[in-house]
mmCIF file of C-alpha atoms in Angstrom:
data_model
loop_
_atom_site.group_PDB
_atom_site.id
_atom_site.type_symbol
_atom_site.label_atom_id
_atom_site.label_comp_id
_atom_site.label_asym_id
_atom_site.label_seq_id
_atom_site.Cartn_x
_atom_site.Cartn_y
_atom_site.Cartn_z
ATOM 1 C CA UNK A 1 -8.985 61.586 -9.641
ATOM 2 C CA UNK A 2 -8.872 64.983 -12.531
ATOM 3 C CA UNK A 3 -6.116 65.548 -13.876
ATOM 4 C CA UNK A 4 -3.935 68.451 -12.363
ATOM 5 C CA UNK A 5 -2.007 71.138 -14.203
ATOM 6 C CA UNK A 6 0.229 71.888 -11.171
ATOM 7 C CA UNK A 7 2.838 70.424 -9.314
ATOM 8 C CA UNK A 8 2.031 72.760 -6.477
ATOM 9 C CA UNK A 9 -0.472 75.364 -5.208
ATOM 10 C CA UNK A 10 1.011 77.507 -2.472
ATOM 11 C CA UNK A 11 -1.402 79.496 -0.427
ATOM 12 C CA UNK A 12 -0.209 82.254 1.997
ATOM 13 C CA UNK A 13 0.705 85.472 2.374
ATOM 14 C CA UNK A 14 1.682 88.039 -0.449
ATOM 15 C CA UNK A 15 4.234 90.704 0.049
ATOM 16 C CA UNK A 16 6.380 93.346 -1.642
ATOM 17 C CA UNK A 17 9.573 93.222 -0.862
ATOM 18 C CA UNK A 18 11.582 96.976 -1.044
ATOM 19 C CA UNK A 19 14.581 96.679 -1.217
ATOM 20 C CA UNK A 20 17.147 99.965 -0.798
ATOM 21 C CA UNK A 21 20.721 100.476 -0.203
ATOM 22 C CA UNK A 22 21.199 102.829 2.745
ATOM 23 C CA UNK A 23 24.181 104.459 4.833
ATOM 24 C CA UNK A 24 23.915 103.855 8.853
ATOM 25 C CA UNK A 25 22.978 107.475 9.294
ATOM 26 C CA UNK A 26 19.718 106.745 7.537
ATOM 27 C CA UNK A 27 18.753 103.862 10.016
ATOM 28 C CA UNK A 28 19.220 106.503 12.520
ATOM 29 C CA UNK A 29 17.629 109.293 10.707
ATOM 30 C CA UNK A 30 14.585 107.049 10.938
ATOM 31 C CA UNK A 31 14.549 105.728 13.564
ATOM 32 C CA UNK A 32 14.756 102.103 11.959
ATOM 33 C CA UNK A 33 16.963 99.035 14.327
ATOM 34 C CA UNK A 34 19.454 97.693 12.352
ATOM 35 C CA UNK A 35 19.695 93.982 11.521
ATOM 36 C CA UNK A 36 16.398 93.211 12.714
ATOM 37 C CA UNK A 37 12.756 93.223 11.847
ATOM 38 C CA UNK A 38 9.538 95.060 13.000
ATOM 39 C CA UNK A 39 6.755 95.172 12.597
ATOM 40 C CA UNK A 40 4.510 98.796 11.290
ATOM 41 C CA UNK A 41 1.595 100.198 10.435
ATOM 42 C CA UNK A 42 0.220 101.838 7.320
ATOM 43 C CA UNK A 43 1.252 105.185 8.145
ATOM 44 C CA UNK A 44 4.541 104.247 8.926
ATOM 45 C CA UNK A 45 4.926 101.995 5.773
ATOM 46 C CA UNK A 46 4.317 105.176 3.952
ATOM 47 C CA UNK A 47 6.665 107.054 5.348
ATOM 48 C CA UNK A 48 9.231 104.414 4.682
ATOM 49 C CA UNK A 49 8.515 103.279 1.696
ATOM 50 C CA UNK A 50 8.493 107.209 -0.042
ATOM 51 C CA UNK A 51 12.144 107.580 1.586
ATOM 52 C CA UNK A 52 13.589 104.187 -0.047
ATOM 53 C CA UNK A 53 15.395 105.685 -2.794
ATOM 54 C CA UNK A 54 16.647 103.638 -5.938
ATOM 55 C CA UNK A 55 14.696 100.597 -4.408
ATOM 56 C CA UNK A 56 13.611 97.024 -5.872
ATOM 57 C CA UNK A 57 10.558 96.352 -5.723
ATOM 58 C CA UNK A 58 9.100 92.457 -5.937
ATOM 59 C CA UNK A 59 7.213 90.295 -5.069
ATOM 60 C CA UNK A 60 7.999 88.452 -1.552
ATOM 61 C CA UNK A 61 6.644 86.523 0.973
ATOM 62 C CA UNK A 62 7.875 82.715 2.215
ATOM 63 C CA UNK A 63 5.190 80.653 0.622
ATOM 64 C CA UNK A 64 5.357 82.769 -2.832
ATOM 65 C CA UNK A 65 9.237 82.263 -2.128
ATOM 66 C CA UNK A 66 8.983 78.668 -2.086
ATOM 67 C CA UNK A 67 6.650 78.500 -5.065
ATOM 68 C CA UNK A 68 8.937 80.474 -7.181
ATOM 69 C CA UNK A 69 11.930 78.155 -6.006
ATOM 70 C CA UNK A 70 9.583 75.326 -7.648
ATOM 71 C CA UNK A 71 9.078 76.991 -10.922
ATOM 72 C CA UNK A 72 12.705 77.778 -11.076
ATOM 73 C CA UNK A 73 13.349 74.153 -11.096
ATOM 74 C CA UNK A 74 11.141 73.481 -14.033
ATOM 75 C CA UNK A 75 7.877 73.060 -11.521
ATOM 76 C CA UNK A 76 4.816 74.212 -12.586
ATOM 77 C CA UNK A 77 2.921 75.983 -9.665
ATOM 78 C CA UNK A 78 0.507 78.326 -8.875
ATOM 79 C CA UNK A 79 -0.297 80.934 -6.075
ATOM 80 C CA UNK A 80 -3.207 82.019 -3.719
ATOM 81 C CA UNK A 81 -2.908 85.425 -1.560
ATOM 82 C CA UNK A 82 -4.416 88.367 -0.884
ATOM 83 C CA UNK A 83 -3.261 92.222 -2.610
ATOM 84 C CA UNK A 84 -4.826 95.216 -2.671
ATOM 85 C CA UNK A 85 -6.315 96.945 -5.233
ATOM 86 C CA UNK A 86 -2.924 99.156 -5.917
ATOM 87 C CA UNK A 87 0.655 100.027 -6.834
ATOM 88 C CA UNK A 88 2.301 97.306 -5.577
ATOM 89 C CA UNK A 89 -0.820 94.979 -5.659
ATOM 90 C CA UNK A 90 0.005 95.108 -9.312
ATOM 91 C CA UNK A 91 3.927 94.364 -8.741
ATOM 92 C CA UNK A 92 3.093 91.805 -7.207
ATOM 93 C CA UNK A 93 0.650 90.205 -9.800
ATOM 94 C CA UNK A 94 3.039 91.153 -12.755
ATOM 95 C CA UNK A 95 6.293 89.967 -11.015
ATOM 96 C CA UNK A 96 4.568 86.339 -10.166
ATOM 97 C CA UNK A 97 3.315 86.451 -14.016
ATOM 98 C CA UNK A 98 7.141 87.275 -15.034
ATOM 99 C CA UNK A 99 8.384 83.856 -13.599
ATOM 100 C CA UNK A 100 5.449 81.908 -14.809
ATOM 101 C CA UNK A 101 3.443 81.478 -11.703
ATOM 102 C CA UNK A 102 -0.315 82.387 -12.080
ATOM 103 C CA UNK A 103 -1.691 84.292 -9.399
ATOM 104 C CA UNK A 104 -5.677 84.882 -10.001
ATOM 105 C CA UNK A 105 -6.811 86.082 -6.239
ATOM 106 C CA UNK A 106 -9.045 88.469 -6.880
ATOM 107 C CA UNK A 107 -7.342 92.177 -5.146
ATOM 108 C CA UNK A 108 -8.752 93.783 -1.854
ATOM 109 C CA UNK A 109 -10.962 97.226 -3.279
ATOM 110 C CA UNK A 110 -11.166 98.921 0.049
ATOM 111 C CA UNK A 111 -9.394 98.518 3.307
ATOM 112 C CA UNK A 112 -5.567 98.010 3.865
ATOM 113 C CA UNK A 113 -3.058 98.613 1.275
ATOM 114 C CA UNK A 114 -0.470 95.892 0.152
ATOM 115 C CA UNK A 115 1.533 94.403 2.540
ATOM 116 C CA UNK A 116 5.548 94.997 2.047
ATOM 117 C CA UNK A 117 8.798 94.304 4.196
ATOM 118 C CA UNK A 118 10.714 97.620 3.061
ATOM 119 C CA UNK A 119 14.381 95.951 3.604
ATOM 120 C CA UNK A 120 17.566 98.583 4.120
ATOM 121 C CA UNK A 121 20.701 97.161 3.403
ATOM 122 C CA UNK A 122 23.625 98.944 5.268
ATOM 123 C CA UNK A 123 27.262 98.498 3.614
ATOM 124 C CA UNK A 124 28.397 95.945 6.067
ATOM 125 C CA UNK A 125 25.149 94.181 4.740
ATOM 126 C CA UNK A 126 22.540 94.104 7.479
ATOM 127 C CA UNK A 127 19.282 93.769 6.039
ATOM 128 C CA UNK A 128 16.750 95.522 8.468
ATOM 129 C CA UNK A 129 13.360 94.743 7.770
ATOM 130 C CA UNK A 130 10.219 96.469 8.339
ATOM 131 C CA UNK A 131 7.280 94.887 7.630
ATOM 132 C CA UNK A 132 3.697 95.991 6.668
ATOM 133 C CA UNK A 133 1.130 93.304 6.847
ATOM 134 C CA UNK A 134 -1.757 94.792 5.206
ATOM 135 C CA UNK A 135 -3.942 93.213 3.042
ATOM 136 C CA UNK A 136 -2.208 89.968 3.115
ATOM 137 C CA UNK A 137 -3.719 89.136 6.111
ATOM 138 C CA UNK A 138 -6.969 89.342 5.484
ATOM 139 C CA UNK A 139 -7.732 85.886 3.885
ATOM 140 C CA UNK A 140 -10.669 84.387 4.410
ATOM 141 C CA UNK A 141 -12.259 80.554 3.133
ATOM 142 C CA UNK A 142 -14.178 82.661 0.149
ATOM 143 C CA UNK A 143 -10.627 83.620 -1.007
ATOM 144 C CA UNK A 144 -9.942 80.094 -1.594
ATOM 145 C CA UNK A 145 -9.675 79.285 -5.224
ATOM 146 C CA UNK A 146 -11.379 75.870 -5.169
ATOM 147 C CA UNK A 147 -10.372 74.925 -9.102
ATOM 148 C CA UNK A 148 -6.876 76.171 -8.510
ATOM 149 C CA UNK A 149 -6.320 73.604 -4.989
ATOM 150 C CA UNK A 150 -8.057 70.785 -7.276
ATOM 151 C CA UNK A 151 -5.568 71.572 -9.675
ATOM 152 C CA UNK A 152 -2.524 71.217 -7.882
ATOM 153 C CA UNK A 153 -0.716 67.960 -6.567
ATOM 154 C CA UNK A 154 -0.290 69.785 -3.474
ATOM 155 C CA UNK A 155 -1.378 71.838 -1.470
ATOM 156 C CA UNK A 156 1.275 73.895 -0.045
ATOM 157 C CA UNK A 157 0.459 76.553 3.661
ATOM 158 C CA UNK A 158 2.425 78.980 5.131
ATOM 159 C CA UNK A 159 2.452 79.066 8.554
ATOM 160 C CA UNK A 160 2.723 82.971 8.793
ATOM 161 C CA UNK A 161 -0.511 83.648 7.090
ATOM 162 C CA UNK A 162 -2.351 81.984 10.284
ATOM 163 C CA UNK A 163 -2.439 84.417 12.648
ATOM 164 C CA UNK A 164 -6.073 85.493 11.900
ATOM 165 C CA UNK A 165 -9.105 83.164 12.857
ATOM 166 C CA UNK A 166 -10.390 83.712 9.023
ATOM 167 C CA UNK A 167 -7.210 82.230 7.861
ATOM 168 C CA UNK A 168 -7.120 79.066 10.460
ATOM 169 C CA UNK A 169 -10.563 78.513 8.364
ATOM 170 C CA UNK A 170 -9.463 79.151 5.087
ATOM 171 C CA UNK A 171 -6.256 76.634 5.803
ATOM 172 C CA UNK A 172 -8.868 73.784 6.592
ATOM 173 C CA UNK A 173 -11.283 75.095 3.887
ATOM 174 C CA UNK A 174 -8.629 74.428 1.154
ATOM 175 C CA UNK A 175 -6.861 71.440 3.064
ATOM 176 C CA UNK A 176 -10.539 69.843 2.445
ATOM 177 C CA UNK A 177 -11.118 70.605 -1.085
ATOM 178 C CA UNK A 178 -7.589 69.024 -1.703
ATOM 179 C CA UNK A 179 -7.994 65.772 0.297
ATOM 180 C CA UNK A 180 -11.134 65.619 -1.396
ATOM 181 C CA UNK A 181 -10.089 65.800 -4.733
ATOM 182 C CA UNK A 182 -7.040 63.192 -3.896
ATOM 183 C CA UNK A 183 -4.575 66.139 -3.341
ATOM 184 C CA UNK A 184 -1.653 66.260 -0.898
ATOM 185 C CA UNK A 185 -1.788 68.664 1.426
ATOM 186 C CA UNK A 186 1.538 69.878 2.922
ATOM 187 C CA UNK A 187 2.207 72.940 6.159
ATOM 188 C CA UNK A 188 5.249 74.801 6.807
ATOM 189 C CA UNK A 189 5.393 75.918 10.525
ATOM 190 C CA UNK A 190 7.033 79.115 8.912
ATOM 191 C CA UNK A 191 8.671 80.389 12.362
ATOM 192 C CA UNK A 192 9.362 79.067 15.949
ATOM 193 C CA UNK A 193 6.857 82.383 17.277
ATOM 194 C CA UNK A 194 4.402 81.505 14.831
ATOM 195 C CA UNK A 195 4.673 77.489 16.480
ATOM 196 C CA UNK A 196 4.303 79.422 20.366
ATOM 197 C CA UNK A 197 1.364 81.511 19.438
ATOM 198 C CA UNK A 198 -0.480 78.641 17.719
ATOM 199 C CA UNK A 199 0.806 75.591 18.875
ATOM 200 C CA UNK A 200 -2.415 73.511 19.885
ATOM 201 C CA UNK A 201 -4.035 74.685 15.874
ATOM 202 C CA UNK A 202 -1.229 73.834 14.156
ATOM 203 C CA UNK A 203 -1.331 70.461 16.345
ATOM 204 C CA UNK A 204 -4.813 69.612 14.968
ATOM 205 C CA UNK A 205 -4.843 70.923 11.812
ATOM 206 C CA UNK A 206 -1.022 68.263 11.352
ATOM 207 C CA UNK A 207 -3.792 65.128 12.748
ATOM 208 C CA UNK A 208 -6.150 65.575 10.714
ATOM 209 C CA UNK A 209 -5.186 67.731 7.470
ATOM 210 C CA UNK A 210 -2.054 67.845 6.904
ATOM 211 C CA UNK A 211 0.239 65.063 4.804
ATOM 212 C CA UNK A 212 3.344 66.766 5.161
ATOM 213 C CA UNK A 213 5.217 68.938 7.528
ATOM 214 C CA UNK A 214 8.172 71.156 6.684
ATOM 215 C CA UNK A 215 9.574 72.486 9.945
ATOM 216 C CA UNK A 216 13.559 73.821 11.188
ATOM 217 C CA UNK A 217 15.125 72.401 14.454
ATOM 218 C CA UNK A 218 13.772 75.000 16.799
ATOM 219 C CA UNK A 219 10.312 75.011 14.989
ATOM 220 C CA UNK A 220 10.211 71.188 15.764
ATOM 221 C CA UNK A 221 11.320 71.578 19.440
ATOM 222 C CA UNK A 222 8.588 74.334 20.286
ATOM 223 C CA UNK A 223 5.894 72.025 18.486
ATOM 224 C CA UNK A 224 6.424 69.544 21.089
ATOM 225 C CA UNK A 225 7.800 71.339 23.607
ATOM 226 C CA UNK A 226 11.042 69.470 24.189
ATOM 227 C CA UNK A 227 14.852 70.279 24.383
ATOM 228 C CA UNK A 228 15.560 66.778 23.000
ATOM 229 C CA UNK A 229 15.551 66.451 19.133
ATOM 230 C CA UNK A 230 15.045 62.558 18.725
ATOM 231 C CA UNK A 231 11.712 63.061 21.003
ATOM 232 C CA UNK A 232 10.302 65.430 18.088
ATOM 233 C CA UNK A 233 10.841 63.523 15.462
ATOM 234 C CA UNK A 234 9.608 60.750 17.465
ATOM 235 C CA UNK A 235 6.522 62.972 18.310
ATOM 236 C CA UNK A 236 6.234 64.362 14.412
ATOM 237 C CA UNK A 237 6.464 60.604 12.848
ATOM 238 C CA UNK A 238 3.426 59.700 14.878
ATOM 239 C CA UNK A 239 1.347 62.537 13.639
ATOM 240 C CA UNK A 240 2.084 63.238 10.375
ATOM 241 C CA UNK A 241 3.010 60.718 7.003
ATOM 242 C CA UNK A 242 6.178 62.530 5.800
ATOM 243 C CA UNK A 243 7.699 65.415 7.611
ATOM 244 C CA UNK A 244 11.239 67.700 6.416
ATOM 245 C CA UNK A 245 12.987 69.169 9.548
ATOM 246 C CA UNK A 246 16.032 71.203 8.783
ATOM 247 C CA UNK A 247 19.242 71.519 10.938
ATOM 248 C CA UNK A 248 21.027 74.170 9.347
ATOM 249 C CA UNK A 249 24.803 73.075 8.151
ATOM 250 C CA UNK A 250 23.412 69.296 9.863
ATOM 251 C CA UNK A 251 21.619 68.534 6.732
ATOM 252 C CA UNK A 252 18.066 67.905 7.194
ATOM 253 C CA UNK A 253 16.127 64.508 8.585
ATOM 254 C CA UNK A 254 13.231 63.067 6.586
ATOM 255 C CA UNK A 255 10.387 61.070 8.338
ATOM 256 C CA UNK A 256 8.210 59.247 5.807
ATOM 257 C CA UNK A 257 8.056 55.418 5.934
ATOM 258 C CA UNK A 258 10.291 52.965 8.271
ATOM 259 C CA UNK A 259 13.185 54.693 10.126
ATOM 260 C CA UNK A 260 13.974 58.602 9.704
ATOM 261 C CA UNK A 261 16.847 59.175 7.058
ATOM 262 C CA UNK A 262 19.403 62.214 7.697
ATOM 263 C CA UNK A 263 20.716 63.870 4.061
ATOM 264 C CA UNK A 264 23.726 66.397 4.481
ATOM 265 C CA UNK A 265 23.797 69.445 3.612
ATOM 266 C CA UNK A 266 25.333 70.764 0.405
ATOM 267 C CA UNK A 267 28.843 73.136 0.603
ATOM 268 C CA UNK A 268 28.533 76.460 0.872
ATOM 269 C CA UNK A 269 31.815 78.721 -0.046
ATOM 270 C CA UNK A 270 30.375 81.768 1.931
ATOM 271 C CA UNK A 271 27.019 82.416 3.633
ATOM 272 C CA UNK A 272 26.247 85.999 2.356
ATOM 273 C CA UNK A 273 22.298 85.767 3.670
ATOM 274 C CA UNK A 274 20.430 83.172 5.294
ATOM 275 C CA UNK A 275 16.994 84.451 4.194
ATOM 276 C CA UNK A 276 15.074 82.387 2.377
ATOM 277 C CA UNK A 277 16.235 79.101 3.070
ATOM 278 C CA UNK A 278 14.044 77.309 4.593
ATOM 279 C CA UNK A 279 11.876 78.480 1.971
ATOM 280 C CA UNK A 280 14.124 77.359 -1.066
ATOM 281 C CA UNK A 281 14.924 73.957 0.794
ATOM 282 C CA UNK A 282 10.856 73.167 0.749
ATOM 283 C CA UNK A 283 10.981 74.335 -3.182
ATOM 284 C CA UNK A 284 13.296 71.716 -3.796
ATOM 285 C CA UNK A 285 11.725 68.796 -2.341
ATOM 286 C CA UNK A 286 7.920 69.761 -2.990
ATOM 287 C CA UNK A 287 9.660 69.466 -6.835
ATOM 288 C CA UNK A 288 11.514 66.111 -6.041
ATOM 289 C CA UNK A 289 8.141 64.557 -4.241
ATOM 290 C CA UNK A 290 5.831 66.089 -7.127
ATOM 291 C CA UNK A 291 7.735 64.532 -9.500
ATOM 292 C CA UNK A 292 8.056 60.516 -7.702
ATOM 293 C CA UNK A 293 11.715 61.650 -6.304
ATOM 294 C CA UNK A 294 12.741 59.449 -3.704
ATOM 295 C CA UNK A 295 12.825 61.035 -0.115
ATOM 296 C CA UNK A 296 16.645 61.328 -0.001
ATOM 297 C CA UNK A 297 16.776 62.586 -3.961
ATOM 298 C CA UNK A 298 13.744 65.029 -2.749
ATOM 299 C CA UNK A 299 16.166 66.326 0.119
ATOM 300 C CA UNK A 300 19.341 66.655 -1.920
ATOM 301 C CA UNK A 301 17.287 69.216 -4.058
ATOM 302 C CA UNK A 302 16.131 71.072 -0.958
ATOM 303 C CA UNK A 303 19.566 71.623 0.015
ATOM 304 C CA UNK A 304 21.190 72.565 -3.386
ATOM 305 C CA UNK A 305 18.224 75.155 -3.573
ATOM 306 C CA UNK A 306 19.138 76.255 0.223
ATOM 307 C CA UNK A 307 23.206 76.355 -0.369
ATOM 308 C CA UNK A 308 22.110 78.668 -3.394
ATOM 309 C CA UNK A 309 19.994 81.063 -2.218
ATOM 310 C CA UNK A 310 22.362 81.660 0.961
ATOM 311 C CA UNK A 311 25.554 82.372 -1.440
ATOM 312 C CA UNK A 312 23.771 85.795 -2.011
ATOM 313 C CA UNK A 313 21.570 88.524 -0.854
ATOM 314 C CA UNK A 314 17.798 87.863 -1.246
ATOM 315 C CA UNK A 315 15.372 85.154 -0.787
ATOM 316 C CA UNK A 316 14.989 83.618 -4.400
ATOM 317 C CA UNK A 317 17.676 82.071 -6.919
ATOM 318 C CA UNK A 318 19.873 83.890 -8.767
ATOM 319 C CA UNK A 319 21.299 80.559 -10.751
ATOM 320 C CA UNK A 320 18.286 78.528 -12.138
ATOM 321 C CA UNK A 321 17.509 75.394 -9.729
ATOM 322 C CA UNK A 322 16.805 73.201 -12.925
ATOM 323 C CA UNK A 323 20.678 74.377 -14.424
ATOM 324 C CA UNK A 324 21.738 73.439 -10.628
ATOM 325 C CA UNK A 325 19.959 70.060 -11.130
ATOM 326 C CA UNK A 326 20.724 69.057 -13.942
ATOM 327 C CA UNK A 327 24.809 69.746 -13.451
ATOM 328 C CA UNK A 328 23.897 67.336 -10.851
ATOM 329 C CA UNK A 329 22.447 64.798 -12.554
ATOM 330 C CA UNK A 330 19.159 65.004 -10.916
ATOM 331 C CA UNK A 331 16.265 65.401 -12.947
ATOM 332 C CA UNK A 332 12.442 65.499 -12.179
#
């Protein structure tokens, strides 16, 4: 086995988020539903994007999300994804490079423009979304960076980026130059729509590609189509050899070898926004696995990354994970 020069290599979709605080009579100006999320074209993205005044921009996306969790905690990572060649192409690339986190994809010259979630934050703090997905979905197996997935413990997908028949292929593509290599290759199911729409893919590609799973309660449930929790796990401990499924203020329950442990979850003194941590908890335990954690250690992290990305608005840390960590006494 080479040597690697990553703890992880995440591979899915890359977005800009815009973020902009509005008044309710702009929601309605534009026609935009509150508290929610839809999705828009290119046109539209336009339009929305020119009328977010005094906006952040940066870079977004759940698998980048989780891969800059990972850095924060002292990880060493790197990202695959697909940008145009543009504006916010170029935010992207430069905000990944700002937190240490190479991303070398080469940029889309013609076709769609950059994907973004344009996010409008009301007073009373509803964050609706509107999301363009652009360029980011048009990843194909010759976007895989084969030195970068030999380079990485493991291989980290996002479930959201499979929507597209190039990108099923481009998930077993790079799930093959990892296993080849000696690599890890772990899946996040990303979202219980994303499970409906693809459930008998994501099935195969768990058999016979995937090492680890990273999935919430509901997630789970649609996988295997059951109302009854214990028969998931059940289900998920036969097909896969270590598996994360999250429960919200339950904790989390971890399925690797002999019977399935359940680690709480850490306090909270207020939820402000719950985006992000599903992301953040998989950050924290790709970190505690990379580094020969053990499975509850791995867990403890994913929750202490989750309880702190949920304490304020956003889906990336605003308090170091490795400061976190280490006040804890848990080092990688």
């Amino acid at each position: 086995m080479t040597d690697t020069r990553y703890d992880v290599v995440g591979l899915g979709n890359a977005i800009v988020d815009i973020i902009a605080p509005v008044e309710d009579r702009f929601l309605e100006e534009h026609d935009i539903r509150k508290n929610g999320m839809t999705l828009i074209d290119e046109a539209r993205a336009a339009e929305l994007t020119e009328a977010a005044k005094d906006a952040r921009q940066l870079s977004g996306g759940s698998g980048a999300n989780t891969i800059v969790g990972i850095s924060s905690f002292g990880g060493t990572a790197a990202y695959i994804g697909k940008v145009a060649e543009d504006e916010l192409g170029t935010v992207f690339r430069s905000d990944m490079k700002t937190v240490g986190v190479p991303f070398d994809t080469p940029a889309l010259s013609s076709g769609p423009a950059t994907a973004r979630c344009i996010i409008f934050v009301t007073p009373d703090g509803a964050r609706s979304m509107n999301t363009y997905l652009g360029a980011s979905v048009l990843f194909s197996p010759e976007d895989v960076q084969e030195e970068t997935v030999r380079a990485g413990k493991i291989l980290y997908l996002e479930g959201y980026l499979f929507d597209q028949e190039a990108a099923k292929a481009a998930f077993v593509h790079a799930s093959e130059i990892a296993t080849a290599a000696g690599r890890k290759v772990a899946l996040t199911l990303s979202d219980s729509f994303c499970v409906e729409r693809h459930r008998d893919s994501f099935l195969h590609l768990i058999k016979n590609h995937v090492d680890i799973v990273f999935a919430n309660e509901d997630e789970a449930l649609s996988l295997y189509e059951t109302e009854d929790f214990d028969t998931a796990v059940a289900r998920m401990q036969a097909d896969t050899a270590l598996a994360a499924i999250t429960r919200s203020e339950k904790g989390s329950v971890v399925i690797g070898d002999g019977e399935a442990i359940t680690v709480p979850a850490e306090p909270v003194s207020k939820v402000v926004d719950t985006t992000g941590a599903g992301d953040q908890y998989a950050a924290g335990f790709l970190f505690g696995i990379s580094h020969d954690l053990p499975l509850a250690t791995s867990a403890k992290l994913g929750h202490m990354a989750a309880a702190e990305v949920i304490s304020h608005y956003g889906p990336r840390p605003e308090t170091p994970y490795a400061t976190l960590a280490k006040a804890a006494g848990v080092s990688g």
